[in-house]
Short mmCIF file of N, CA, C and O in Angstrom, two decimals:
data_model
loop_
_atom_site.label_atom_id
_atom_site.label_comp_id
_atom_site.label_asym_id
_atom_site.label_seq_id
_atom_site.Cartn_x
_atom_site.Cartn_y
_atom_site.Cartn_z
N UNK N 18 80.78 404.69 275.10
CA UNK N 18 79.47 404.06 275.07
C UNK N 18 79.26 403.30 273.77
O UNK N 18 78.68 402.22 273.70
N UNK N 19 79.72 403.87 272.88
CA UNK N 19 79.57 403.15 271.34
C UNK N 19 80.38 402.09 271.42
O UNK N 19 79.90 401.21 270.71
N UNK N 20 81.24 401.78 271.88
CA UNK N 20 82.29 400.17 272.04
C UNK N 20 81.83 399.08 273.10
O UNK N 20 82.37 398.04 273.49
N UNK N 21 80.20 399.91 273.51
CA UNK N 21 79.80 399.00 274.77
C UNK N 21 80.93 398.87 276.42
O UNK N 21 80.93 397.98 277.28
N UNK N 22 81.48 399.70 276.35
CA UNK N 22 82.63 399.76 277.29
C UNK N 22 81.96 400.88 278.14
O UNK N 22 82.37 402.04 278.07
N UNK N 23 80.50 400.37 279.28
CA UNK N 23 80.52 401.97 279.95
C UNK N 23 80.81 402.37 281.28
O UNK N 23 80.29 403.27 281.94
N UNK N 24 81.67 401.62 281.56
CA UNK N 24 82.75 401.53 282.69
C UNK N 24 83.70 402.72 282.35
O UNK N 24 84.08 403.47 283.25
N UNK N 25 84.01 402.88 281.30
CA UNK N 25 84.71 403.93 281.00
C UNK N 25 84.53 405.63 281.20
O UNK N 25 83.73 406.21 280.47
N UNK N 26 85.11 406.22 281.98
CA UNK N 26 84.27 407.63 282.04
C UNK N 26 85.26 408.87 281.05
O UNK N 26 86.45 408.90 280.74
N UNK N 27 83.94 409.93 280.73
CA UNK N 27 84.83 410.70 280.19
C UNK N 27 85.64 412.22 280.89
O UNK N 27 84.84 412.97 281.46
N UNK N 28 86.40 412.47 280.88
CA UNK N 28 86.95 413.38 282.22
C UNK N 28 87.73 414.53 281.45
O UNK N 28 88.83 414.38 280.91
N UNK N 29 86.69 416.17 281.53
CA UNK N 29 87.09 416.88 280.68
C UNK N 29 87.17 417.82 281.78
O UNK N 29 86.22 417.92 282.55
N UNK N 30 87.91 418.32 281.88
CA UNK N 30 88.55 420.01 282.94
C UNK N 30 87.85 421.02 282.54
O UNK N 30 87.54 421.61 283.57
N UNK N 31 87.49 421.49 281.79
CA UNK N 31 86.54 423.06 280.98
C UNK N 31 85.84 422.97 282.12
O UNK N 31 85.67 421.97 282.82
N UNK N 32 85.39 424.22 282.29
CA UNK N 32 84.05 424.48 282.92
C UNK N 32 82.92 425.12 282.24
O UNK N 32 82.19 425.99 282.72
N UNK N 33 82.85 424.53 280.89
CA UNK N 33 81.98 425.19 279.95
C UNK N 33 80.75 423.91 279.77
O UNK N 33 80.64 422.90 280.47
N UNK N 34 80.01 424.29 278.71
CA UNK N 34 78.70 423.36 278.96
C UNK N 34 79.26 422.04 277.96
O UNK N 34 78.39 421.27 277.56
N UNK N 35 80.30 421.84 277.67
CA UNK N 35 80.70 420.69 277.05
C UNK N 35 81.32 419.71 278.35
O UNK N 35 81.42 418.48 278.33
N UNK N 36 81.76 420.78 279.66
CA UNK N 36 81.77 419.91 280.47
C UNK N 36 80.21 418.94 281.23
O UNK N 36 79.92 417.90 281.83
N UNK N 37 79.41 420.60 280.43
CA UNK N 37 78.01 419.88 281.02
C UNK N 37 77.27 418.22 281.05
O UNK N 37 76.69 417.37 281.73
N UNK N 38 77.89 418.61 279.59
CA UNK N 38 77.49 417.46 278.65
C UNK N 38 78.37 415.84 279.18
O UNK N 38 78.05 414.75 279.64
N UNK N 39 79.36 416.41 278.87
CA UNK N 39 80.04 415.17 279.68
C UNK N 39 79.63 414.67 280.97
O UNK N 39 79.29 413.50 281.15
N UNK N 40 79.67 415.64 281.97
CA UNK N 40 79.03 414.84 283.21
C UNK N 40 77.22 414.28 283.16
O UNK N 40 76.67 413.65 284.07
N UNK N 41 76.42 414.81 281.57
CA UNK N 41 75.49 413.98 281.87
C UNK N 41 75.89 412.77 280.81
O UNK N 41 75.19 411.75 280.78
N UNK N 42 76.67 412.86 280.23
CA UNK N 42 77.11 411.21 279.72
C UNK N 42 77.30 410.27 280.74
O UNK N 42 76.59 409.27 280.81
N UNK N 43 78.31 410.53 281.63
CA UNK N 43 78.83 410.16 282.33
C UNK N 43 77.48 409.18 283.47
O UNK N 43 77.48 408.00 283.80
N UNK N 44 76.66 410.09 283.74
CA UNK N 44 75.61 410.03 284.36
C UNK N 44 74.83 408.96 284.09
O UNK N 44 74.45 408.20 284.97
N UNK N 45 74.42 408.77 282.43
CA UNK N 45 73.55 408.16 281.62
C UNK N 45 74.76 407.13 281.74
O UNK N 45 74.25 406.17 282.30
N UNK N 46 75.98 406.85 281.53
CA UNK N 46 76.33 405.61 281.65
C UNK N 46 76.40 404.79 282.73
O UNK N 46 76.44 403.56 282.65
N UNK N 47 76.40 405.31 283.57
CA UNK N 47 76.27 404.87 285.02
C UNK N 47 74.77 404.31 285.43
O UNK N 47 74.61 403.23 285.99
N UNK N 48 73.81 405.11 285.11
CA UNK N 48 72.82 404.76 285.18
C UNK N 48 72.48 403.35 284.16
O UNK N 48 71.86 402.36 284.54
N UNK N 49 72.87 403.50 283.20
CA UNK N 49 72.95 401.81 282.05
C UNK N 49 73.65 400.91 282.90
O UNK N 49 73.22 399.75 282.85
N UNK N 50 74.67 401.12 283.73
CA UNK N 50 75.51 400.29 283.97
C UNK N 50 74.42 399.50 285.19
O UNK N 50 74.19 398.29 285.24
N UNK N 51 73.93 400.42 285.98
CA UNK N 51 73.02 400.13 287.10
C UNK N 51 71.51 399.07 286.36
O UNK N 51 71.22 397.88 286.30
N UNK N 52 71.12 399.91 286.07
CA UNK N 52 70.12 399.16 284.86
C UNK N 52 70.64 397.01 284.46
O UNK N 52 70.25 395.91 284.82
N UNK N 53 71.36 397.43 283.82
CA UNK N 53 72.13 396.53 283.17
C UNK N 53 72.34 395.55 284.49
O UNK N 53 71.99 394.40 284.23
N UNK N 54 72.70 395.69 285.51
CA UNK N 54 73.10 394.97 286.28
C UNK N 54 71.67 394.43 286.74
O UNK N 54 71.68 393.20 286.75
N UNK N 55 70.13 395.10 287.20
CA UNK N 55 69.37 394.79 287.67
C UNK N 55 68.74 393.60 287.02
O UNK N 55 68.29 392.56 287.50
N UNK N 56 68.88 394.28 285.10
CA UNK N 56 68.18 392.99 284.15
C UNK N 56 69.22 391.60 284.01
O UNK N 56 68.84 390.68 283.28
N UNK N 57 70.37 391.50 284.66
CA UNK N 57 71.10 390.06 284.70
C UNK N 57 70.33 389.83 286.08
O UNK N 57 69.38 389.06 286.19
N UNK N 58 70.78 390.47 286.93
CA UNK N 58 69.62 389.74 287.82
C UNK N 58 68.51 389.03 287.64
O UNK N 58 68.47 387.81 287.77
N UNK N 59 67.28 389.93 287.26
CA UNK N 59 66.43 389.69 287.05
C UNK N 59 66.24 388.29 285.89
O UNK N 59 65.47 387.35 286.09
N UNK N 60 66.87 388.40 285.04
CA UNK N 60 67.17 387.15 283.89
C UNK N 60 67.33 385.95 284.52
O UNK N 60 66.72 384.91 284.23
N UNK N 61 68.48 386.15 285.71
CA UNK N 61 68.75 385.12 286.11
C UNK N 61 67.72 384.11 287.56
O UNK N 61 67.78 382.99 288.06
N UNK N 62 66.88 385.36 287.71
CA UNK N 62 65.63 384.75 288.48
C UNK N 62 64.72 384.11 287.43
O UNK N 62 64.29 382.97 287.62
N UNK N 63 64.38 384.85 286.23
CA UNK N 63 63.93 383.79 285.60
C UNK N 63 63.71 382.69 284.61
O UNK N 63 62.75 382.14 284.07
N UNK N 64 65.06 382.59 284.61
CA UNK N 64 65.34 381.30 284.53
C UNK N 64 65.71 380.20 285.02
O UNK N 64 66.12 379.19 284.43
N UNK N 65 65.50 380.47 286.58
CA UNK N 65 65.55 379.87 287.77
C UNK N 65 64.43 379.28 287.74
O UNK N 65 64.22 378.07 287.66
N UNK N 66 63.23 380.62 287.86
CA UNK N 66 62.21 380.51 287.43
C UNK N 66 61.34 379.22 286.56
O UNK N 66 60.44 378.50 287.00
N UNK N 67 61.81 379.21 285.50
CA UNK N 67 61.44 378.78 284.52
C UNK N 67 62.10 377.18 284.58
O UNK N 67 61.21 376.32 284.58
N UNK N 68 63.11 376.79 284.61
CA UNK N 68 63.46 376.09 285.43
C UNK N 68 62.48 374.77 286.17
O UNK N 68 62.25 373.57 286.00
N UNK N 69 62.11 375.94 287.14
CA UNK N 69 61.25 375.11 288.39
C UNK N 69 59.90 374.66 287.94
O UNK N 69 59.16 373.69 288.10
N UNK N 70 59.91 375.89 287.25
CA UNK N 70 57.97 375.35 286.28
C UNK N 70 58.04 374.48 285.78
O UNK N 70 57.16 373.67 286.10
N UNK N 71 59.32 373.89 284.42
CA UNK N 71 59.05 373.21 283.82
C UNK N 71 59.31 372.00 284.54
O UNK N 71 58.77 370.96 284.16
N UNK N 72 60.14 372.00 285.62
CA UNK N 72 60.11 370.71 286.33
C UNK N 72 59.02 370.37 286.73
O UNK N 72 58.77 369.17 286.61
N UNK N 73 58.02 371.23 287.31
CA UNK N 73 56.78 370.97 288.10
C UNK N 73 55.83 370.28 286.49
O UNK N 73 55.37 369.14 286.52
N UNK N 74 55.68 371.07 285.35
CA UNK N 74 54.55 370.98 284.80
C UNK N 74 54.99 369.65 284.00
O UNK N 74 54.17 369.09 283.28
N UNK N 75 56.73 369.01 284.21
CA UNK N 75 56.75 367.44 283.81
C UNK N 75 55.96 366.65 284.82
O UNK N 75 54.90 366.07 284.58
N UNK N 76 56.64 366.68 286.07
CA UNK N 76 55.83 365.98 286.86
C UNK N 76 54.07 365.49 286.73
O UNK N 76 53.53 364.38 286.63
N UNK N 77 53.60 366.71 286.77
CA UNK N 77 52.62 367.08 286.88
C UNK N 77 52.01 366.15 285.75
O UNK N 77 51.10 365.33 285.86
N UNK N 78 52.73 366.50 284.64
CA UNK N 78 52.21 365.67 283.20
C UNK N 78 52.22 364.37 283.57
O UNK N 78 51.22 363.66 283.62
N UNK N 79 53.67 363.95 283.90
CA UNK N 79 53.73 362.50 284.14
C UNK N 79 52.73 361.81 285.31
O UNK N 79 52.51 360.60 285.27
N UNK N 80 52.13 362.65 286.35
CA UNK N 80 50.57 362.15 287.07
C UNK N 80 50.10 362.03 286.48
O UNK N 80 49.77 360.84 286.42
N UNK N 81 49.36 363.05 285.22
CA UNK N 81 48.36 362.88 284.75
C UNK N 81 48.25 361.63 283.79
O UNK N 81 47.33 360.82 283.86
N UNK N 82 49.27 361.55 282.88
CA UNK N 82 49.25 360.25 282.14
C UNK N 82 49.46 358.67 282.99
O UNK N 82 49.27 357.60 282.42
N UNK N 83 49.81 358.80 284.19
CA UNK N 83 50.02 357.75 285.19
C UNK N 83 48.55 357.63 285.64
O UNK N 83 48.42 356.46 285.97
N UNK N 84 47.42 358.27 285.82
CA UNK N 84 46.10 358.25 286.16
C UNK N 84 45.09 357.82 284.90
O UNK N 84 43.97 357.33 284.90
N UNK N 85 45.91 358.19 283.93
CA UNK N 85 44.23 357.55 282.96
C UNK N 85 44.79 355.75 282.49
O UNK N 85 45.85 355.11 282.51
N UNK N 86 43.35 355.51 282.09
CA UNK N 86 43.22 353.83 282.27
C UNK N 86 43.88 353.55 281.36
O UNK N 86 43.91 354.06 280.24
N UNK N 87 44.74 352.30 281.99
CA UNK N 87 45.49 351.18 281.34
C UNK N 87 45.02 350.38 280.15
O UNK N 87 43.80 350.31 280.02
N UNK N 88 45.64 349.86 279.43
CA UNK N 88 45.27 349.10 278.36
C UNK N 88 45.00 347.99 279.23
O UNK N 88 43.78 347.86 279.23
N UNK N 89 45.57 347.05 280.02
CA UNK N 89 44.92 346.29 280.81
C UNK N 89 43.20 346.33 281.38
O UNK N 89 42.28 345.53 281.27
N UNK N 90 43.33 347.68 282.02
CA UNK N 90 42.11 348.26 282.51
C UNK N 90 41.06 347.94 281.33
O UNK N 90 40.17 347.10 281.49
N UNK N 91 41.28 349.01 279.56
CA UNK N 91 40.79 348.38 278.65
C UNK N 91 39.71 347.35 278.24
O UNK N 91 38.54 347.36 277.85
N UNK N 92 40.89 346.24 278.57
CA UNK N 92 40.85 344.89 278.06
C UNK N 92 40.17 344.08 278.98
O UNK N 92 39.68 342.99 278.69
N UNK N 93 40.13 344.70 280.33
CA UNK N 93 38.83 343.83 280.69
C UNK N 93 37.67 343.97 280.92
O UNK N 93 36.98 343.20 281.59
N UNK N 94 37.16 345.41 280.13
CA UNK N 94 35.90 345.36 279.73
C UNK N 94 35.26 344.11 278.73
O UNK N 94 35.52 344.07 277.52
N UNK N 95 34.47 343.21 279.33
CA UNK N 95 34.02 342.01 278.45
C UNK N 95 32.97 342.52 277.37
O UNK N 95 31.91 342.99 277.79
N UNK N 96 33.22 342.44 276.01
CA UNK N 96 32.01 342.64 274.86
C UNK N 96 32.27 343.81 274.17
O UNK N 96 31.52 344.25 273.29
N UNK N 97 33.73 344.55 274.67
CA UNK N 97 33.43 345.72 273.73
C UNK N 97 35.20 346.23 273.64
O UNK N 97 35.91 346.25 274.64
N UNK N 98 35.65 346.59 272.33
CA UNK N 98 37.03 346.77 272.09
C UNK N 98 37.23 348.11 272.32
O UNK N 98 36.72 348.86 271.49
N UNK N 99 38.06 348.80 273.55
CA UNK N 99 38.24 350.19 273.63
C UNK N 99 39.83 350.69 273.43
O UNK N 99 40.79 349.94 273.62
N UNK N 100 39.90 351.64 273.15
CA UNK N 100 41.20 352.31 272.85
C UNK N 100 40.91 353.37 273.14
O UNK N 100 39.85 353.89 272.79
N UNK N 101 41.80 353.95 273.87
CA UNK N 101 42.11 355.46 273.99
C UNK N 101 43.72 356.18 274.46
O UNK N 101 44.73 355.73 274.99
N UNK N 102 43.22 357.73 273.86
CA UNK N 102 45.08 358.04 273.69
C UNK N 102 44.65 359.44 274.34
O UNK N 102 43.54 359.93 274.11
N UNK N 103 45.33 359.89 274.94
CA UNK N 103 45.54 360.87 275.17
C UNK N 103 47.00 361.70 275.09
O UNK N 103 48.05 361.29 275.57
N UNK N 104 46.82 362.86 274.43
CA UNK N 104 48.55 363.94 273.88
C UNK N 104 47.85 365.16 274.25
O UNK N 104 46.91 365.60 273.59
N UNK N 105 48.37 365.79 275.45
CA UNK N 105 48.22 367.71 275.95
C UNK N 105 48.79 367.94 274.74
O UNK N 105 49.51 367.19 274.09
N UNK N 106 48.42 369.01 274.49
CA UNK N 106 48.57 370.47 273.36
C UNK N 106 49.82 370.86 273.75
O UNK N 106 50.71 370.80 272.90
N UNK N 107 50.20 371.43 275.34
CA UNK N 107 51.07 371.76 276.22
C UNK N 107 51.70 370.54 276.80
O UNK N 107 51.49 369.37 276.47
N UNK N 108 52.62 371.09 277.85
CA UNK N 108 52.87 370.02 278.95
C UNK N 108 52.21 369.10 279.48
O UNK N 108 52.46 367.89 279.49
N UNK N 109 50.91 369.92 280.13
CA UNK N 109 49.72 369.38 280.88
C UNK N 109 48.52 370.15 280.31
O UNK N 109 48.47 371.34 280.01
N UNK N 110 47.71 369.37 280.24
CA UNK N 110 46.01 369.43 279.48
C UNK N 110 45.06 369.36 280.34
O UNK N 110 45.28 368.71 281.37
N UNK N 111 43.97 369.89 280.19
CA UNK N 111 42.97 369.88 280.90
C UNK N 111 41.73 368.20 280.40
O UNK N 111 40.57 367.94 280.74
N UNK N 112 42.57 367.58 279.66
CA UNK N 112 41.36 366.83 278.72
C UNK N 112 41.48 365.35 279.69
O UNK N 112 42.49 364.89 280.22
N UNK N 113 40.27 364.87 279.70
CA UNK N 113 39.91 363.65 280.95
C UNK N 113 39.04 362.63 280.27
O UNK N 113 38.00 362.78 279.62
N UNK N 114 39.74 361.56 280.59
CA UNK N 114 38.94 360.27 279.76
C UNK N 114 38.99 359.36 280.78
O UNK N 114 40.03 359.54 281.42
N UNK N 115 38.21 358.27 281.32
CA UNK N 115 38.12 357.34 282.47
C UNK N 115 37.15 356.33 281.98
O UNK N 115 36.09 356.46 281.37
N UNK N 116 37.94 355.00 282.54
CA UNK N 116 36.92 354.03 282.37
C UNK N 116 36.83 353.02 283.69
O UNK N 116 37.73 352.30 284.13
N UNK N 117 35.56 353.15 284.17
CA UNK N 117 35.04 352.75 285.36
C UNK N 117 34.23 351.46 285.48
O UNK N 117 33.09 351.63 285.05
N UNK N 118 34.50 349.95 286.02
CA UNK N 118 33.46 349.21 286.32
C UNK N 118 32.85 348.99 287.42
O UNK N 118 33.69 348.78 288.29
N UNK N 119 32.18 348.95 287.69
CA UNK N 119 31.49 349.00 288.82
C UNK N 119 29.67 347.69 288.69
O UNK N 119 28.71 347.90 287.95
N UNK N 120 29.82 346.63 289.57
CA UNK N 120 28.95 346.21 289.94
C UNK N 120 28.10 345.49 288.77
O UNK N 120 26.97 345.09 289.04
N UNK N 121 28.78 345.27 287.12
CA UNK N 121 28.48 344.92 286.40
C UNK N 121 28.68 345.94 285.20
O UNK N 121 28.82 345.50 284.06
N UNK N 122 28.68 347.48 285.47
CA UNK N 122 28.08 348.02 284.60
C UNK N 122 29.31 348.91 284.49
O UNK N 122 30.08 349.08 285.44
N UNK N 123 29.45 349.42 283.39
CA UNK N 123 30.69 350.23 282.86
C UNK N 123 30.48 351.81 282.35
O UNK N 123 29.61 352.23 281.60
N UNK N 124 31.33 352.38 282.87
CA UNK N 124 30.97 353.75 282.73
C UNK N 124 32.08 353.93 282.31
O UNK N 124 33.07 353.20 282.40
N UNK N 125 31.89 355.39 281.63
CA UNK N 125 32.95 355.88 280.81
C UNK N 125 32.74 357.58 280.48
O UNK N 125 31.89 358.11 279.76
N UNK N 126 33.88 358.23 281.32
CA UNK N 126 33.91 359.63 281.80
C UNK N 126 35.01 360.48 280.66
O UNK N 126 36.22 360.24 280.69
N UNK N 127 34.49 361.33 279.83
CA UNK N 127 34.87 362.08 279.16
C UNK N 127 34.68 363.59 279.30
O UNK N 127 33.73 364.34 279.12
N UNK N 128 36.20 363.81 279.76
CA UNK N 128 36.09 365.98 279.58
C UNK N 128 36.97 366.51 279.26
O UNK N 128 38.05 365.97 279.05
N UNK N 129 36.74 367.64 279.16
CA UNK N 129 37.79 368.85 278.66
C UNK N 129 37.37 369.79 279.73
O UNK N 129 36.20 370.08 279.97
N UNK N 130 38.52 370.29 280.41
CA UNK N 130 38.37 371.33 281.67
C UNK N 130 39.18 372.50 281.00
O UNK N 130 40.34 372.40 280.62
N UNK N 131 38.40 373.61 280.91
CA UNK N 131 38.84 374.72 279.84
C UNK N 131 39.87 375.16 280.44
O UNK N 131 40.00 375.34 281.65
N UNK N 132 41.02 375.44 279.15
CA UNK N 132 42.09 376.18 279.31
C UNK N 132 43.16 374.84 279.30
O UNK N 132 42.78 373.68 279.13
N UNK N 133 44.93 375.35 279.57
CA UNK N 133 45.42 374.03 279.52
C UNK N 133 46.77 374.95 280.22
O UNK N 133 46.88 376.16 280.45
N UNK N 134 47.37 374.21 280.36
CA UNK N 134 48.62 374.38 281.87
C UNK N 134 48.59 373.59 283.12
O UNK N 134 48.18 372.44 282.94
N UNK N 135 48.89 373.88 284.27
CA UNK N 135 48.82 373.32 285.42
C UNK N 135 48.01 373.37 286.13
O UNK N 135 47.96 372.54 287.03
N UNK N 136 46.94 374.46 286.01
CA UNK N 136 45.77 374.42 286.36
C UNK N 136 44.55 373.17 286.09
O UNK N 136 44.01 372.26 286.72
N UNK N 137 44.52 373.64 285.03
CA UNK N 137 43.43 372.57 284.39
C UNK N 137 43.67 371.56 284.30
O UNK N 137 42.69 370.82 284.33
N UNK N 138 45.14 370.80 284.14
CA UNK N 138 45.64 369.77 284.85
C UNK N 138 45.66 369.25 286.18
O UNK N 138 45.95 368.07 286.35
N UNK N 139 45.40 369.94 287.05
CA UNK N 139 44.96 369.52 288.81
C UNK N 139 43.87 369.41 288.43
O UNK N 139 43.45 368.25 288.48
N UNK N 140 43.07 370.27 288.00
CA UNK N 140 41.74 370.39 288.17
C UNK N 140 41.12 369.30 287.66
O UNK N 140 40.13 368.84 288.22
N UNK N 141 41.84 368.53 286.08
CA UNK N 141 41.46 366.86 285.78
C UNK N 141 41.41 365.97 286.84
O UNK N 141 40.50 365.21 287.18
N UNK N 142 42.48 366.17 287.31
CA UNK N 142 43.32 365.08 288.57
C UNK N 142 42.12 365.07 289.48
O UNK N 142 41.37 364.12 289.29
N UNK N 143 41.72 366.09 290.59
CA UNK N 143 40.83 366.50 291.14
C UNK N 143 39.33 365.66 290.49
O UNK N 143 38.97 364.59 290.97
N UNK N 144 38.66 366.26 289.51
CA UNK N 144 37.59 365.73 289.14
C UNK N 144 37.78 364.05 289.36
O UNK N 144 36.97 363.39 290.01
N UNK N 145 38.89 363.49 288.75
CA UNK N 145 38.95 362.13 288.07
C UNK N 145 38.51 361.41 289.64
O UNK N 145 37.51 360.72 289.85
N UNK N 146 39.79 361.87 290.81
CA UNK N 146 39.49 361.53 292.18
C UNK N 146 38.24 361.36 292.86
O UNK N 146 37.75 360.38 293.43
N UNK N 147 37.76 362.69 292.65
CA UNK N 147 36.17 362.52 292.98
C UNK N 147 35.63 361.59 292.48
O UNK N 147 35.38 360.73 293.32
N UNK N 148 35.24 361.29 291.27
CA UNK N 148 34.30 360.46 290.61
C UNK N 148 35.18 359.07 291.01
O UNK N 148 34.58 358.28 290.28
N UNK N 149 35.84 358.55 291.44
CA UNK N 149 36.46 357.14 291.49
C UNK N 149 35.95 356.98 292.60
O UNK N 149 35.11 356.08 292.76
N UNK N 150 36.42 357.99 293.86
CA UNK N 150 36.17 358.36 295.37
C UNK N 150 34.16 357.70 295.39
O UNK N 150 33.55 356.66 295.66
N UNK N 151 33.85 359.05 294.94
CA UNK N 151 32.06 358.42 295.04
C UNK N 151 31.62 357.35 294.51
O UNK N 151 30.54 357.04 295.02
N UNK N 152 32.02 356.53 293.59
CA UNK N 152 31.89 355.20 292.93
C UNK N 152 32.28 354.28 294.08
O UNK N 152 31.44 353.64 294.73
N UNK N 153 33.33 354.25 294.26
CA UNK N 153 33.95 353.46 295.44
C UNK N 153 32.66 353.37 296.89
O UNK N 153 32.15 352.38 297.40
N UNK N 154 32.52 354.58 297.15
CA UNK N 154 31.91 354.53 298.09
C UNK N 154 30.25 354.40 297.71
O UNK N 154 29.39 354.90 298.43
N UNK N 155 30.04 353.87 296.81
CA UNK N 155 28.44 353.46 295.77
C UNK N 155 27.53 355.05 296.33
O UNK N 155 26.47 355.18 296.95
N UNK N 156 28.54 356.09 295.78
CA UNK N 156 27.40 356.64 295.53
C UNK N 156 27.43 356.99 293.90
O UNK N 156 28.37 356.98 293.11
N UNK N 157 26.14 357.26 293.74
CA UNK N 157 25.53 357.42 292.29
C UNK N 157 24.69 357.91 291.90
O UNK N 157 23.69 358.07 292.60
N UNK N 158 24.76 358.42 290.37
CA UNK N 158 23.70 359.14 290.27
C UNK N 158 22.92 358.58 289.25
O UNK N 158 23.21 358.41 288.06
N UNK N 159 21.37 358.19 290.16
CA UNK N 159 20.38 357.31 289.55
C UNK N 159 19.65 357.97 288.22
O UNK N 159 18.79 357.34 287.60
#
């Protein structure tokens, strides 16, 4: 067990309690060995795991920065110079900035949806939809 070798068993003939001892070594290594085998498993789920998240929470990022307004978008607000940046903390952020014209008049939607991961990242996505969705369809709030 001390050479990390516990494949190895120890095999003593006595029938005294040193044989005792040995067969619960024996026991306890077997049981590590079992052990041992469950946590490579398990390791190797997650980093399978982990893996798949971080693929999802790029994606995910790369929507979210594909949805907020263009410097084009910007620039054709007439009379007023805007800039904006947005950088998640994480992968994906809960933080929401939008710039909307509509019918002459320009609106401009700023939030933070608490917490930050993939959650609060849909949950931007989500809000941003809505509010474009009801604009589009002139509704408003007078």
């Amino acid at each position: 067990m001390a050479t990390d070798n516990l494949d190895q068993k120890i095999i003593l003939d006595n029938r005294d309690e040193l044989r005792q001892a040995v067969g619960a070594f024996n026991k306890i290594a077997d049981a590590l060995v079992a052990a041992n085998q469950k946590i490579t498993v398990l390791n190797d789920r997650l980093k399978a795991e982990n893996m798949r998240m971080s693929a999802e929470l790029d994606v995910t990022g790369k929507i979210q920065q594909m949805l907020l307004p263009k410097k084009r978008e910007l620039k054709e607000v007439i009379g007023l110079d805007i800039a904006g940046f947005m950088e998640a903390a994480e992968e994906v952020g809960g933080d929401y900035y939008d710039l909307l014209q509509h019918k002459g008049r320009v609106k401009i939607g700023i939030g933070d949806v608490m917490g930050h991961g993939l959650e609060s990242g849909i949950l931007m996505i989500m809000v941003q939809t809505a509010v474009r969705t009801l604009l589009a369809y002139n509704e408003q709030d007078r």
